């Protein structure tokens, strides 16, 4: 079943059918989540109303990590099975993951200012997120510099995997580093015990965010497939118009459409 | 409703999120339109 | 296989020497950064000696980046990389040899010269020795991580900037443990050996991951 779903032609068909439903579900759960977050969840006894930032901060953090995970899976798909869709999926995921990571960082900063008295602390968690964002930026930048899609796919897949090997090491070393430096008083957010009146809105918001992310991802994947098709057609057109020049652009056309 | 003394930060956080999501969605739609236009141009070229 | 390795290292060393020694140039760059820091922070020797290891490490990270973009690019342009890929020796050996040669011309001179530069930032004897030791143990990790970026950007013209963007986040762990090992020698709550062993562990991990990934990038990058 999976091989059938992953066939590019089939993918175009089922993703077209699925995306509106996903988007609708995302809008509904988002509305429900926002309602719960704003009107049902009580203000925190310590943090007051600012705790409402948590309902976008935590889902954004989850999505930033989630999309990196999906990119790692796609990278393995590109390198091991050379699956054309894996590369498309990875390319579409990077900007979305980067955007959510950025949202996480900015909302975290805006939450930190009233709570900790500063926009930024070099806390282990914040720093890890910042590094994740930097890696996203590197991946996107690399994609823009390598022109030929198949080569870009493999290059970025290797970088993604190297990043994935490094991320736990970075996380570990940043943890070590921040305990070493003993940051001043930091209010731990929530902690493991979080009141159900806050937990349910948070879960709803996480589900809504994930649905939004997946809908965006499927949409961007189809755009990416169209882009490949346009590219193939452009090259074919150029070869038709000027057969002599085809040597210049000749490259394995590969599974680009 | 009363957001207390830190209303600006809360609204700022939500505002930034909405803005980023809007940019993300707008960019996706714009990109899709551009690719579809390019494909349509090729299709017209074939008929001629 | 060892003969291939030795031949490649010798070739790269000779090439580096012929171009006027990129090693010497890295050293000058290293000196420049160390000299710039007091201008930015002020000539307070107490402050400088406290952050001295950090300055030396930061300078080492930046100096490693110099010339890294040419590591595979030069061979890619004149076609010798293609010969190496086609040779019966595994590409991993080729990568390992080239990275070792690069480290011998940048990382090793930096580590050896760091006691001299330690004087500039008022490090005392034990701290200087500790910093030099951490640089000696840690710079291979920097070079191996950098080699992955160099292999990924081998075919990109003007890949220097993008190389730095790709590689610097991955160098953070090495930087953290390098500096904290050197700081531990200056006195502190943790014993010197703990971060130093982790640092050597990082170098070993980087050697394995870096060699494999760089070879994969060169092989699939065509």
Short mmCIF file of C-alpha atoms in Angstrom, two decimals:
data_model
loop_
_atom_site.label_atom_id
_atom_site.label_comp_id
_atom_site.label_asym_id
_atom_site.label_seq_id
_atom_site.Cartn_x
_atom_site.Cartn_y
_atom_site.Cartn_z
CA UNK A 1 0.00 0.00 0.00
CA UNK A 2 2.78 2.38 0.90
CA UNK A 3 4.59 1.96 -2.39
CA UNK A 4 1.33 2.70 -4.15
CA UNK A 5 0.65 5.79 -2.06
CA UNK A 6 4.17 6.99 -2.65
CA UNK A 7 3.97 6.70 -6.43
CA UNK A 8 4.17 10.32 -7.64
CA UNK A 9 1.08 10.02 -9.82
CA UNK A 10 -0.97 8.48 -7.04
CA UNK A 11 0.44 10.99 -4.61
CA UNK A 12 -0.85 13.89 -6.71
CA UNK A 13 -4.31 12.38 -6.70
CA UNK A 14 -4.70 11.51 -3.03
CA UNK A 15 -2.98 14.61 -1.76
CA UNK A 16 -5.28 16.84 -3.82
CA UNK A 17 -8.24 15.08 -2.22
CA UNK A 18 -6.79 15.11 1.27
CA UNK A 19 -5.40 18.65 1.59
CA UNK A 20 -8.73 20.54 1.87
CA UNK A 21 -9.90 18.10 4.54
CA UNK A 22 -6.66 18.53 6.46
CA UNK A 23 -6.84 22.30 6.15
CA UNK A 24 -10.45 22.27 7.32
CA UNK A 25 -9.66 20.03 10.26
CA UNK A 26 -6.70 22.26 11.12
CA UNK A 27 -8.89 25.37 11.05
CA UNK A 28 -11.54 23.72 13.25
CA UNK A 29 -9.13 22.34 15.84
CA UNK A 30 -7.23 25.62 15.72
CA UNK A 31 -10.38 27.56 16.48
CA UNK A 32 -11.30 25.14 19.26
CA UNK A 33 -7.79 25.28 20.66
CA UNK A 34 -7.69 29.07 20.61
CA UNK A 35 -11.08 29.22 22.30
CA UNK A 36 -9.92 26.83 25.01
CA UNK A 37 -6.62 28.62 25.36
CA UNK A 38 -8.12 32.06 25.68
CA UNK A 39 -11.46 31.59 27.41
CA UNK A 40 -11.37 28.26 29.26
CA UNK A 41 -7.80 27.88 30.47
CA UNK A 42 -7.31 29.92 33.64
CA UNK A 43 -4.44 32.38 33.98
CA UNK A 44 -1.49 30.79 35.71
CA UNK A 45 -1.25 31.63 39.41
CA UNK A 46 2.39 32.59 38.93
CA UNK A 47 2.68 33.76 35.36
CA UNK A 48 -0.75 35.35 34.98
CA UNK A 49 -2.05 35.87 31.48
CA UNK A 50 1.36 35.45 29.83
CA UNK A 51 0.94 31.70 30.11
CA UNK A 52 -1.30 32.00 27.04
CA UNK A 53 1.86 32.35 24.96
CA UNK A 54 2.63 28.75 25.87
CA UNK A 55 -0.25 27.57 23.68
CA UNK A 56 1.61 28.64 20.56
CA UNK A 57 5.16 28.33 21.85
CA UNK A 58 5.03 24.62 22.68
CA UNK A 59 3.26 23.50 19.47
CA UNK A 60 5.75 25.56 17.44
CA UNK A 61 8.67 23.87 19.22
CA UNK A 62 7.12 20.46 18.57
CA UNK A 63 6.62 21.24 14.87
CA UNK A 64 10.15 22.52 14.47
CA UNK A 65 11.47 19.19 15.73
CA UNK A 66 8.77 17.17 13.95
CA UNK A 67 9.69 18.57 10.55
CA UNK A 68 13.37 17.93 11.13
CA UNK A 69 12.45 14.34 11.93
CA UNK A 70 10.43 14.05 8.74
CA UNK A 71 13.36 15.53 6.81
CA UNK A 72 15.67 12.88 8.26
CA UNK A 73 13.27 10.14 7.12
CA UNK A 74 13.09 11.75 3.68
CA UNK A 75 16.88 12.00 3.55
CA UNK A 76 17.14 8.27 4.20
CA UNK A 77 14.53 7.73 1.49
CA UNK A 78 16.57 9.81 -0.93
CA UNK A 79 19.89 8.13 -0.23
CA UNK A 80 18.79 4.53 0.24
CA UNK A 81 15.86 4.10 -2.13
CA UNK A 82 16.46 7.11 -4.37
CA UNK A 83 12.77 7.75 -4.16
CA UNK A 84 11.75 10.86 -6.12
CA UNK A 85 9.04 11.80 -3.63
CA UNK A 86 11.43 11.65 -0.67
CA UNK A 87 13.45 14.47 -2.12
CA UNK A 88 10.32 16.47 -2.89
CA UNK A 89 9.08 15.92 0.66
CA UNK A 90 12.35 17.02 2.17
CA UNK A 91 12.58 20.14 0.08
CA UNK A 92 9.03 21.16 0.97
CA UNK A 93 9.55 20.51 4.68
CA UNK A 94 12.59 22.72 5.26
CA UNK A 95 10.99 26.20 5.05
CA UNK A 96 7.98 25.08 7.10
CA UNK A 97 10.15 23.62 9.82
CA UNK A 98 12.34 26.72 9.85
CA UNK A 99 9.29 28.99 10.12
CA UNK A 100 7.91 27.07 13.10
CA UNK A 101 11.30 27.06 14.79
CA UNK A 102 11.47 30.81 14.30
CA UNK A 103 7.97 31.19 15.79
CA UNK A 104 9.10 29.12 18.76
CA UNK A 105 12.15 31.33 19.29
CA UNK A 106 10.30 34.64 18.95
CA UNK A 107 7.36 33.66 21.13
CA UNK A 108 9.83 32.27 23.65
CA UNK A 109 11.64 35.60 23.71
CA UNK A 110 8.37 37.51 24.12
CA UNK A 111 7.39 35.15 26.92
CA UNK A 112 10.78 35.44 28.58
CA UNK A 113 10.79 39.22 28.79
CA UNK A 114 7.88 39.55 31.26
CA UNK A 115 8.71 36.29 33.08
CA UNK A 116 12.48 36.27 33.33
CA UNK A 117 13.01 39.99 32.78
CA UNK A 118 15.04 39.44 29.62
CA UNK A 119 14.28 38.51 26.05
CA UNK A 120 16.96 35.90 25.86
CA UNK A 121 18.67 33.64 28.34
CA UNK A 122 21.32 31.18 27.28
CA UNK A 123 19.23 28.36 28.64
CA UNK A 124 19.93 24.89 27.26
CA UNK A 125 16.55 24.53 25.65
CA UNK A 126 16.57 27.94 23.98
CA UNK A 127 20.10 27.48 22.75
CA UNK A 128 19.32 24.07 21.25
CA UNK A 129 16.36 25.56 19.42
CA UNK A 130 18.58 28.36 18.11
CA UNK A 131 21.09 25.82 16.80
CA UNK A 132 18.26 23.89 15.16
CA UNK A 133 17.19 27.10 13.44
CA UNK A 134 20.75 27.72 12.24
CA UNK A 135 20.92 24.21 10.79
CA UNK A 136 17.60 24.79 9.00
CA UNK A 137 19.05 28.01 7.55
CA UNK A 138 22.13 26.14 6.35
CA UNK A 139 20.01 23.46 4.66
CA UNK A 140 17.84 26.03 2.89
CA UNK A 141 20.89 28.03 1.83
CA UNK A 142 22.57 24.92 0.43
CA UNK A 143 19.45 24.14 -1.55
CA UNK A 144 19.49 27.53 -3.16
CA UNK A 145 23.12 27.24 -4.23
CA UNK A 146 23.08 23.80 -5.85
CA UNK A 147 21.21 24.17 -9.12
CA UNK A 148 20.76 20.66 -10.42
CA UNK A 149 17.83 19.12 -8.46
CA UNK A 150 19.08 15.55 -8.19
CA UNK A 151 22.47 16.60 -6.96
CA UNK A 152 20.93 19.12 -4.58
CA UNK A 153 18.73 16.37 -3.20
CA UNK A 154 21.62 14.06 -2.39
CA UNK A 155 23.83 16.85 -1.05
CA UNK A 156 21.12 18.14 1.27
CA UNK A 157 20.18 14.61 2.32
CA UNK A 158 23.75 14.01 3.50
CA UNK A 159 23.80 17.33 5.33
CA UNK A 160 20.47 16.52 6.99
CA UNK A 161 21.77 13.16 8.20
CA UNK A 162 25.01 14.68 9.49
CA UNK A 163 22.89 17.28 11.29
CA UNK A 164 20.72 14.52 12.74
CA UNK A 165 23.78 12.71 14.09
CA UNK A 166 24.98 15.99 15.55
CA UNK A 167 21.74 17.22 17.09
CA UNK A 168 21.79 14.85 20.09
CA UNK A 169 25.47 15.70 20.63
CA UNK A 170 24.65 19.40 20.44
CA UNK A 171 21.74 18.93 22.83
CA UNK A 172 23.96 17.05 25.27
CA UNK A 173 26.81 19.54 25.11
CA UNK A 174 24.53 22.53 25.42
CA UNK A 175 22.95 20.93 28.51
CA UNK A 176 26.38 20.36 30.00
CA UNK A 177 27.44 23.89 29.12
CA UNK A 178 24.41 25.59 30.66
CA UNK A 179 24.56 23.62 33.91
CA UNK A 180 28.22 24.54 34.03
CA UNK A 181 27.39 28.21 33.78
CA UNK A 182 24.58 28.02 36.32
CA UNK A 183 22.20 30.49 34.75
CA UNK A 184 20.61 32.89 37.22
CA UNK A 185 17.18 32.13 38.57
CA UNK A 186 15.09 30.60 35.84
CA UNK A 187 11.46 29.79 36.29
CA UNK A 188 10.99 26.36 34.83
CA UNK A 189 7.97 26.49 32.62
CA UNK A 190 5.15 24.23 33.64
CA UNK A 191 7.33 21.35 34.63
CA UNK A 192 6.13 17.80 34.34
CA UNK A 193 3.00 18.50 36.36
CA UNK A 194 0.68 20.69 34.37
CA UNK A 195 -2.92 21.29 35.29
CA UNK A 196 -5.52 19.51 33.09
CA UNK A 197 -7.28 22.81 32.41
CA UNK A 198 -4.11 23.88 30.64
CA UNK A 199 -3.08 20.48 29.30
CA UNK A 200 -6.18 19.92 27.16
CA UNK A 201 -6.01 23.25 25.33
CA UNK A 202 -2.31 22.61 24.79
CA UNK A 203 -2.94 19.17 23.30
CA UNK A 204 -5.66 20.58 21.05
CA UNK A 205 -3.29 23.32 19.90
CA UNK A 206 -0.54 20.78 19.20
CA UNK A 207 -2.94 18.70 17.11
CA UNK A 208 -4.09 21.83 15.26
CA UNK A 209 -0.53 22.90 14.59
CA UNK A 210 0.44 19.46 13.33
CA UNK A 211 -2.56 19.35 10.98
CA UNK A 212 -1.70 22.83 9.68
CA UNK A 213 1.91 21.80 9.14
CA UNK A 214 1.01 18.60 7.29
CA UNK A 215 -1.53 20.41 5.08
CA UNK A 216 1.07 23.05 4.20
CA UNK A 217 3.61 20.32 3.57
CA UNK A 218 1.39 18.37 1.16
CA UNK A 219 0.51 21.59 -0.65
CA UNK A 220 4.17 22.58 -0.97
CA UNK A 221 5.08 19.08 -2.15
CA UNK A 222 2.65 19.33 -5.03
CA UNK A 223 4.04 22.73 -5.95
CA UNK A 224 7.49 21.18 -5.92
CA UNK A 225 6.37 18.41 -8.29
CA UNK A 226 4.95 21.07 -10.61
CA UNK A 227 8.25 22.94 -10.44
CA UNK A 228 10.15 19.83 -11.52
CA UNK A 229 7.75 19.35 -14.39
CA UNK A 230 8.26 22.95 -15.50
CA UNK A 231 12.00 22.46 -15.32
CA UNK A 232 11.93 19.31 -17.42
CA UNK A 233 9.71 21.01 -20.00
CA UNK A 234 11.96 24.06 -20.12
CA UNK A 235 15.01 21.94 -20.77
CA UNK A 236 13.22 19.87 -23.41
CA UNK A 237 12.09 23.10 -25.07
CA UNK A 238 15.61 24.49 -25.02
CA UNK A 239 16.96 21.28 -26.56
CA UNK A 240 14.31 21.37 -29.27
CA UNK A 241 15.06 24.99 -30.15
CA UNK A 242 18.81 24.61 -30.13
CA UNK A 243 20.00 21.01 -30.45
CA UNK A 244 23.67 22.08 -30.42
CA UNK A 245 23.35 23.62 -27.00
CA UNK A 246 21.90 20.49 -25.46
CA UNK A 247 25.38 19.41 -24.53
CA UNK A 248 25.55 22.34 -22.18
CA UNK A 249 22.44 21.45 -20.21
CA UNK A 250 22.60 17.70 -20.66
CA UNK A 251 22.12 16.00 -17.34
CA UNK A 252 20.34 12.88 -16.21
CA UNK A 253 16.75 14.07 -16.43
CA UNK A 254 15.93 11.44 -13.84
CA UNK A 255 12.72 11.19 -11.91
CA UNK A 256 12.06 14.89 -11.90
CA UNK A 257 8.42 14.87 -12.99
CA UNK B 1 -10.70 40.77 28.48
CA UNK B 2 -7.95 42.02 30.69
CA UNK B 3 -4.49 40.84 29.75
CA UNK B 4 -2.80 42.39 32.72
CA UNK B 5 0.41 44.34 32.47
CA UNK B 6 1.97 42.15 29.82
CA UNK B 7 -0.75 42.36 27.18
CA UNK B 8 1.66 43.75 24.61
CA UNK B 9 3.90 40.70 24.84
CA UNK B 10 1.00 38.27 24.51
CA UNK B 11 -0.50 40.08 21.55
CA UNK B 12 2.97 40.45 20.05
CA UNK B 13 3.57 36.72 20.26
CA UNK B 14 0.23 35.87 18.70
CA UNK B 15 0.65 38.62 16.12
CA UNK B 16 4.06 37.35 15.08
CA UNK B 17 2.71 33.81 14.77
CA UNK B 18 -0.19 34.93 12.61
CA UNK B 19 2.15 37.01 10.47
CA UNK B 20 4.62 34.16 9.95
CA UNK B 21 1.87 31.67 9.14
CA UNK B 22 0.30 34.16 6.73
CA UNK B 23 3.66 34.64 5.01
CA UNK B 24 4.16 30.88 4.84
CA UNK B 25 0.72 30.26 3.34
CA UNK B 26 0.90 33.29 1.04
CA UNK B 27 4.27 32.22 -0.24
CA UNK B 28 3.05 28.67 -0.85
CA UNK B 29 0.04 29.92 -2.82
CA UNK B 30 2.12 32.41 -4.80
CA UNK B 31 4.66 29.73 -5.67
CA UNK B 32 1.92 27.35 -6.77
CA UNK B 33 0.35 30.00 -9.01
CA UNK B 34 3.70 30.76 -10.62
CA UNK B 35 4.35 27.09 -11.41
CA UNK B 36 0.84 26.58 -12.74
CA UNK B 37 1.21 29.63 -14.97
CA UNK B 38 4.50 28.30 -16.31
CA UNK B 39 2.91 24.91 -17.03
CA UNK B 40 -0.03 26.57 -18.75
CA UNK B 41 2.36 28.54 -20.93
CA UNK B 42 3.94 25.28 -22.10
CA UNK B 43 0.55 23.77 -22.83
CA UNK B 44 -0.41 26.77 -24.97
CA UNK B 45 2.89 26.50 -26.80
CA UNK B 46 2.16 22.90 -27.76
CA UNK B 47 -1.21 23.68 -29.28
CA UNK B 48 0.13 26.32 -31.59
CA UNK C 1 46.09 0.98 1.11
CA UNK C 2 48.46 2.52 3.61
CA UNK C 3 50.75 3.37 0.71
CA UNK C 4 47.90 5.20 -1.04
CA UNK C 5 47.18 7.07 2.16
CA UNK C 6 50.81 8.08 2.66
CA UNK C 7 51.19 9.12 -0.96
CA UNK C 8 48.12 11.33 -0.80
CA UNK C 9 49.17 12.95 2.47
CA UNK C 10 52.63 13.62 1.04
CA UNK C 11 51.13 15.08 -2.13
CA UNK C 12 48.83 17.43 -0.25
CA UNK C 13 51.58 18.51 2.10
CA UNK C 14 53.83 19.25 -0.85
CA UNK C 15 51.02 21.18 -2.56
CA UNK C 16 50.40 23.20 0.59
CA UNK C 17 54.09 23.95 0.87
CA UNK C 18 54.33 24.95 -2.79
CA UNK C 19 51.53 27.54 -2.52
CA UNK C 20 53.48 29.36 0.15
CA UNK C 21 52.23 27.36 3.08
CA UNK C 22 48.56 27.80 3.88
CA UNK C 23 49.64 26.68 7.35
CA UNK C 24 51.69 29.81 7.86
CA UNK C 25 48.81 31.92 6.60
CA UNK C 26 46.39 30.27 9.04
CA UNK C 27 48.83 31.06 11.80
CA UNK C 28 48.95 34.72 10.81
CA UNK C 29 45.14 34.80 10.73
CA UNK C 30 45.07 33.16 14.17
CA UNK C 31 47.44 35.84 15.45
CA UNK C 32 45.28 38.57 13.91
CA UNK C 33 42.14 37.46 15.73
CA UNK C 34 43.95 37.06 19.05
CA UNK C 35 45.36 40.56 18.56
CA UNK C 36 41.98 42.04 17.67
CA UNK C 37 40.21 40.85 20.82
CA UNK C 38 42.03 43.18 23.25
CA UNK C 39 41.17 46.10 20.99
CA UNK C 40 37.51 45.17 21.31
CA UNK C 41 37.51 44.35 25.03
CA UNK C 42 40.17 46.68 26.39
CA UNK C 43 43.66 45.81 27.58
CA UNK C 44 42.60 44.58 31.03
CA UNK C 45 44.94 41.64 31.61
CA UNK C 46 42.80 40.06 34.34
CA UNK C 47 39.81 39.91 32.05
CA UNK C 48 41.92 38.69 29.13
CA UNK C 49 43.51 35.90 31.13
CA UNK C 50 40.08 34.79 32.32
CA UNK C 51 38.65 34.54 28.79
CA UNK C 52 41.99 33.68 27.16
CA UNK C 53 41.17 30.03 26.38
CA UNK C 54 37.88 31.12 24.86
CA UNK C 55 39.66 33.63 22.61
CA UNK C 56 42.19 31.04 21.47
CA UNK C 57 39.47 28.49 20.77
CA UNK C 58 37.33 30.94 18.84
CA UNK C 59 40.35 31.97 16.81
CA UNK C 60 41.11 28.31 16.12
CA UNK C 61 37.56 27.67 14.89
CA UNK C 62 37.74 30.63 12.51
CA UNK C 63 41.25 29.79 11.35
CA UNK C 64 40.16 26.22 10.55
CA UNK C 65 37.57 27.61 8.16
CA UNK C 66 40.28 29.36 6.16
CA UNK C 67 41.22 27.31 3.17
CA UNK C 68 38.65 24.65 3.97
CA UNK C 69 36.58 25.54 0.90
CA UNK C 70 39.54 24.64 -1.31
CA UNK C 71 40.02 21.23 0.34
CA UNK C 72 38.18 19.30 -2.37
CA UNK C 73 37.34 22.13 -4.73
CA UNK C 74 40.88 22.53 -6.07
CA UNK C 75 41.02 18.83 -6.92
CA UNK C 76 37.54 18.95 -8.36
CA UNK C 77 38.52 21.72 -10.75
CA UNK C 78 41.72 20.23 -12.11
CA UNK C 79 40.17 16.79 -12.40
CA UNK C 80 42.42 14.96 -9.96
CA UNK C 81 39.42 14.26 -7.73
CA UNK C 82 37.90 12.26 -10.54
CA UNK C 83 41.05 10.18 -10.79
CA UNK C 84 40.96 9.57 -7.06
CA UNK C 85 37.31 8.53 -7.24
CA UNK C 86 38.09 6.12 -10.04
CA UNK C 87 41.12 4.63 -8.29
CA UNK C 88 40.76 1.21 -6.66
CA UNK C 89 41.40 2.67 -3.21
CA UNK C 90 38.16 3.43 -1.36
CA UNK C 91 37.16 7.07 -1.42
CA UNK C 92 37.10 7.09 2.38
CA UNK C 93 40.88 6.59 2.42
CA UNK C 94 41.28 9.50 0.00
CA UNK C 95 39.12 11.73 2.21
CA UNK C 96 40.94 10.64 5.35
CA UNK C 97 44.31 11.38 3.76
CA UNK C 98 43.27 14.81 2.53
CA UNK C 99 41.75 15.74 5.89
CA UNK C 100 44.87 14.56 7.74
CA UNK C 101 47.05 16.64 5.44
CA UNK C 102 44.80 19.64 5.99
CA UNK C 103 44.97 19.18 9.75
CA UNK C 104 48.75 18.86 9.62
CA UNK C 105 48.95 22.23 7.87
CA UNK C 106 46.34 24.12 9.95
CA UNK C 107 45.22 22.43 13.17
CA UNK C 108 48.58 21.15 14.28
CA UNK C 109 50.48 24.44 13.76
CA UNK C 110 47.71 26.27 15.61
CA UNK C 111 47.93 23.93 18.59
CA UNK C 112 51.72 24.13 18.63
CA UNK C 113 51.77 27.91 18.34
CA UNK C 114 49.00 28.52 20.85
CA UNK C 115 51.36 28.76 23.88
CA UNK C 116 53.02 31.69 22.14
CA UNK C 117 49.71 33.42 21.57
CA UNK C 118 48.63 32.52 25.09
CA UNK C 119 51.25 35.01 26.27
CA UNK C 120 49.39 37.79 24.45
CA UNK C 121 46.26 37.17 26.51
CA UNK C 122 48.20 36.74 29.76
CA UNK C 123 47.64 33.02 30.31
CA UNK C 124 49.88 31.46 32.97
CA UNK C 125 51.87 28.26 32.51
CA UNK C 126 49.34 25.53 33.37
CA UNK C 127 46.52 27.30 31.57
CA UNK C 128 48.65 27.66 28.45
CA UNK C 129 49.59 24.00 28.52
CA UNK C 130 45.98 22.98 29.06
CA UNK C 131 44.73 25.14 26.20
CA UNK C 132 47.40 23.80 23.86
CA UNK C 133 46.47 20.25 24.83
CA UNK C 134 42.76 20.83 24.25
CA UNK C 135 43.52 22.42 20.88
CA UNK C 136 45.68 19.46 19.95
CA UNK C 137 42.92 17.02 20.87
CA UNK C 138 40.00 19.12 19.60
CA UNK C 139 41.10 20.61 16.29
CA UNK C 140 40.82 17.27 14.44
CA UNK C 141 37.09 17.35 15.23
CA UNK C 142 36.87 20.82 13.71
CA UNK C 143 38.71 19.73 10.57
CA UNK C 144 36.64 16.57 10.11
CA UNK C 145 33.35 18.42 10.55
CA UNK C 146 34.65 21.07 8.18
CA UNK C 147 35.59 18.41 5.64
CA UNK C 148 31.94 17.36 5.37
CA UNK C 149 31.02 20.93 4.49
CA UNK C 150 33.94 21.14 2.07
CA UNK C 151 32.80 17.98 0.30
CA UNK C 152 29.21 19.19 0.13
CA UNK C 153 30.23 22.52 -1.39
CA UNK C 154 33.07 21.16 -3.54
CA UNK C 155 31.35 21.97 -6.82
CA UNK C 156 29.92 25.32 -5.76
CA UNK C 157 31.87 28.34 -6.87
CA UNK C 158 32.37 30.80 -4.02
CA UNK C 159 31.34 28.16 -1.55
CA UNK C 160 33.27 29.76 1.31
CA UNK C 161 30.40 31.61 2.94
CA UNK C 162 27.90 28.80 2.64
CA UNK C 163 30.52 26.41 3.95
CA UNK C 164 30.86 28.51 7.11
CA UNK C 165 27.07 28.66 7.54
CA UNK C 166 26.77 24.89 7.20
CA UNK C 167 29.67 23.92 9.36
CA UNK C 168 29.74 26.36 12.26
CA UNK C 169 26.61 25.07 14.06
CA UNK C 170 28.08 21.58 13.95
CA UNK C 171 31.26 22.84 15.60
CA UNK C 172 29.42 24.06 18.70
CA UNK C 173 29.93 20.88 20.78
CA UNK C 174 33.67 20.88 20.10
CA UNK C 175 33.89 24.53 21.05
CA UNK C 176 31.93 23.98 24.27
CA UNK C 177 34.06 21.10 25.50
CA UNK C 178 37.31 22.59 24.28
CA UNK C 179 36.77 25.81 26.17
CA UNK C 180 35.36 24.16 29.27
CA UNK C 181 38.32 21.76 29.43
CA UNK C 182 40.71 24.69 29.22
CA UNK C 183 38.69 26.60 31.82
CA UNK C 184 38.66 23.58 34.10
CA UNK C 185 42.44 23.70 34.14
CA UNK C 186 42.23 27.31 35.29
CA UNK C 187 40.39 26.11 38.35
CA UNK C 188 36.78 25.27 38.78
CA UNK C 189 34.36 22.72 40.07
CA UNK C 190 34.92 20.04 37.44
CA UNK C 191 38.08 17.97 36.99
CA UNK C 192 40.12 18.64 33.85
CA UNK C 193 39.87 15.05 32.63
CA UNK C 194 36.09 14.96 32.20
CA UNK C 195 35.68 17.52 29.39
CA UNK C 196 38.98 16.43 27.87
CA UNK C 197 37.83 12.83 27.47
CA UNK C 198 34.54 14.01 25.99
CA UNK C 199 36.52 16.24 23.65
CA UNK C 200 38.61 13.30 22.46
CA UNK C 201 35.40 11.32 22.07
CA UNK C 202 34.00 14.10 19.89
CA UNK C 203 37.14 14.03 17.75
CA UNK C 204 36.79 10.28 17.25
CA UNK C 205 33.08 10.53 16.40
CA UNK C 206 33.82 13.38 14.01
CA UNK C 207 36.57 11.31 12.37
CA UNK C 208 34.16 8.44 11.63
CA UNK C 209 31.08 10.47 10.70
CA UNK C 210 33.10 13.11 8.86
CA UNK C 211 35.04 10.65 6.71
CA UNK C 212 31.97 8.62 5.79
CA UNK C 213 29.78 11.65 5.10
CA UNK C 214 32.42 13.53 3.11
CA UNK C 215 33.13 10.47 0.98
CA UNK C 216 29.39 9.97 0.43
CA UNK C 217 29.00 13.62 -0.54
CA UNK C 218 31.83 13.39 -3.07
CA UNK C 219 30.54 10.12 -4.49
CA UNK C 220 26.93 11.20 -4.87
CA UNK C 221 27.65 14.83 -5.56
CA UNK C 222 28.40 14.28 -9.22
#
